[in-house]
Amino acid sequence: MRTIKFRGKDIANEEWIYGSLVTDGYKYHIVGELETEAHEYNEVEKETVGQFTGLKDSLGNDIYEGDLLSRNTGLTYQVYWNNNESGFNMKNTSWADDDCPMNFYNVEGRFEVVGNIHDNPELNK
């Protein structure tokens, strides 16, 4: 079974929240994975919401949309959702106009998450 979960930055304290995504009009909320039956909704910044890709990096960390991946080549790749292909892709952030998405199928265990586009904009050139 495929795991569907999201992450987003809590508006109140800028911490990452992981769990289910709930939208209410123009607001986005994440119901944390460890919440009680009361289901406290944490409002998150819409721009930071990213879905879990279903894959893990070489260290066993979950890979999310918006993550920045690297190998020992020094190049950095951004994970994003490609509407045209209805799936996740990645693009090289080191090249200026990179309109060439890269296949995301062989990523698991071969790349390492080195940051994300929200916390590490300097890696997303």
Tab-separated table of C-alpha atoms in Angstrom:
chain	number	residue	atom	x	y	z
A	1	MET	CA	0.000	0.000	0.000
A	2	ARG	CA	1.248	3.484	-0.889
A	3	THR	CA	1.838	5.924	1.968
A	4	ILE	CA	0.289	9.338	1.326
A	5	LYS	CA	1.484	12.051	3.663
A	6	PHE	CA	2.520	15.681	3.516
A	7	ARG	CA	4.695	18.175	5.309
A	8	GLY	CA	4.409	21.919	5.779
A	9	LYS	CA	5.884	24.682	7.955
A	10	ASP	CA	3.726	25.606	10.927
A	11	ILE	CA	2.726	29.284	10.710
A	12	ALA	CA	2.923	29.685	14.495
A	13	ASN	CA	6.473	28.446	15.099
A	14	GLU	CA	8.117	27.755	11.698
A	15	GLU	CA	8.571	24.041	12.553
A	16	TRP	CA	7.914	21.272	10.048
A	17	ILE	CA	4.706	19.310	10.615
A	18	TYR	CA	4.198	15.879	9.004
A	19	GLY	CA	0.885	14.102	8.435
A	20	SER	CA	-2.375	14.477	6.542
A	21	LEU	CA	-3.226	17.584	4.534
A	22	VAL	CA	-6.549	19.331	5.106
A	23	THR	CA	-7.628	22.488	3.295
A	24	ASP	CA	-10.294	24.849	4.575
A	25	GLY	CA	-11.007	27.568	2.063
A	26	TYR	CA	-7.686	29.342	1.577
A	27	LYS	CA	-5.970	27.842	4.634
A	28	TYR	CA	-3.835	24.718	4.687
A	29	HIS	CA	-3.550	22.493	7.746
A	30	ILE	CA	-1.505	19.413	8.585
A	31	VAL	CA	-2.937	16.945	11.062
A	32	GLY	CA	0.192	15.645	12.745
A	33	GLU	CA	0.987	11.938	12.622
A	34	LEU	CA	1.012	11.645	16.420
A	35	GLU	CA	-2.085	13.712	17.167
A	36	THR	CA	-4.705	12.456	19.600
A	37	GLU	CA	-8.370	11.880	18.788
A	38	ALA	CA	-8.952	15.623	19.262
A	39	HIS	CA	-7.189	16.160	15.890
A	40	GLU	CA	-5.581	19.527	16.378
A	41	TYR	CA	-5.012	21.073	12.992
A	42	ASN	CA	-1.758	22.992	12.566
A	43	GLU	CA	-2.044	25.797	10.024
A	44	VAL	CA	0.913	25.716	7.649
A	45	GLU	CA	2.322	28.069	5.038
A	46	LYS	CA	0.734	27.065	1.722
A	47	GLU	CA	3.991	27.542	-0.199
A	48	THR	CA	5.815	24.999	1.980
A	49	VAL	CA	3.381	22.098	1.536
A	50	GLY	CA	5.002	19.109	-0.143
A	51	GLN	CA	3.895	15.526	-0.671
A	52	PHE	CA	5.910	12.449	0.290
A	53	THR	CA	7.224	10.818	-2.899
A	54	GLY	CA	7.114	7.308	-1.485
A	55	LEU	CA	10.902	7.003	-1.773
A	56	LYS	CA	13.789	7.188	0.693
A	57	ASP	CA	17.288	8.561	0.238
A	58	SER	CA	20.568	6.687	0.748
A	59	LEU	CA	20.361	7.332	4.514
A	60	GLY	CA	16.770	6.115	4.847
A	61	ASN	CA	15.182	9.593	5.043
A	62	ASP	CA	11.819	10.211	3.386
A	63	ILE	CA	11.994	12.265	0.173
A	64	TYR	CA	9.376	15.035	-0.183
A	65	GLU	CA	8.393	17.379	-2.968
A	66	GLY	CA	10.627	20.439	-2.606
A	67	ASP	CA	13.606	18.480	-1.271
A	68	LEU	CA	17.083	19.052	-2.642
A	69	LEU	CA	19.054	15.903	-3.432
A	70	SER	CA	22.723	15.356	-4.122
A	71	ARG	CA	25.208	12.634	-4.892
A	72	ASN	CA	28.951	12.797	-4.581
A	73	THR	CA	29.129	14.765	-7.872
A	74	GLY	CA	28.510	18.143	-6.223
A	75	LEU	CA	25.355	18.753	-8.273
A	76	THR	CA	22.031	19.476	-6.569
A	77	TYR	CA	18.611	18.381	-7.827
A	78	GLN	CA	15.183	19.677	-6.829
A	79	VAL	CA	12.262	17.255	-6.467
A	80	TYR	CA	8.991	18.568	-7.900
A	81	TRP	CA	5.589	17.396	-9.147
A	82	ASN	CA	5.347	17.341	-12.952
A	83	ASN	CA	1.721	17.793	-14.034
A	84	ASN	CA	2.504	16.818	-17.641
A	85	GLU	CA	3.807	13.431	-16.549
A	86	SER	CA	1.525	13.036	-13.512
A	87	GLY	CA	4.465	12.145	-11.321
A	88	PHE	CA	7.515	13.363	-9.476
A	89	ASN	CA	10.609	14.502	-11.354
A	90	MET	CA	13.801	16.259	-10.445
A	91	LYS	CA	15.794	18.968	-12.139
A	92	ASN	CA	19.373	20.061	-11.851
A	93	THR	CA	19.482	23.317	-9.878
A	94	SER	CA	23.025	24.098	-11.033
A	95	TRP	CA	21.988	24.903	-14.597
A	96	ALA	CA	20.183	28.164	-15.269
A	97	ASP	CA	17.286	27.290	-17.593
A	98	ASP	CA	16.903	23.583	-16.923
A	99	ASP	CA	13.708	22.622	-18.746
A	100	CYS	CA	14.791	19.012	-18.942
A	101	PRO	CA	13.202	16.972	-16.131
A	102	MET	CA	15.111	13.941	-14.968
A	103	ASN	CA	13.640	10.519	-14.343
A	104	PHE	CA	12.775	10.060	-10.697
A	105	TYR	CA	12.416	6.263	-10.706
A	106	ASN	CA	16.033	5.385	-9.914
A	107	VAL	CA	16.503	7.854	-7.068
A	108	GLU	CA	15.830	5.668	-4.055
A	109	GLY	CA	19.014	4.854	-2.178
A	110	ARG	CA	21.246	6.625	-4.704
A	111	PHE	CA	20.848	10.258	-3.611
A	112	GLU	CA	20.904	12.039	-0.259
A	113	VAL	CA	18.521	14.759	0.930
A	114	VAL	CA	20.756	17.787	1.574
A	115	GLY	CA	18.004	20.306	2.313
A	116	ASN	CA	14.876	21.764	0.788
A	117	ILE	CA	13.910	24.812	-1.260
A	118	HIS	CA	12.388	26.576	1.764
A	119	ASP	CA	15.162	26.210	4.348
A	120	ASN	CA	18.107	26.154	1.938
A	121	PRO	CA	17.453	28.568	-0.953
A	122	GLU	CA	21.200	28.954	-1.473
A	123	LEU	CA	21.347	25.326	-2.687
A	124	ASN	CA	18.575	25.983	-5.221
A	125	LYS	CA	20.455	28.320	-7.571
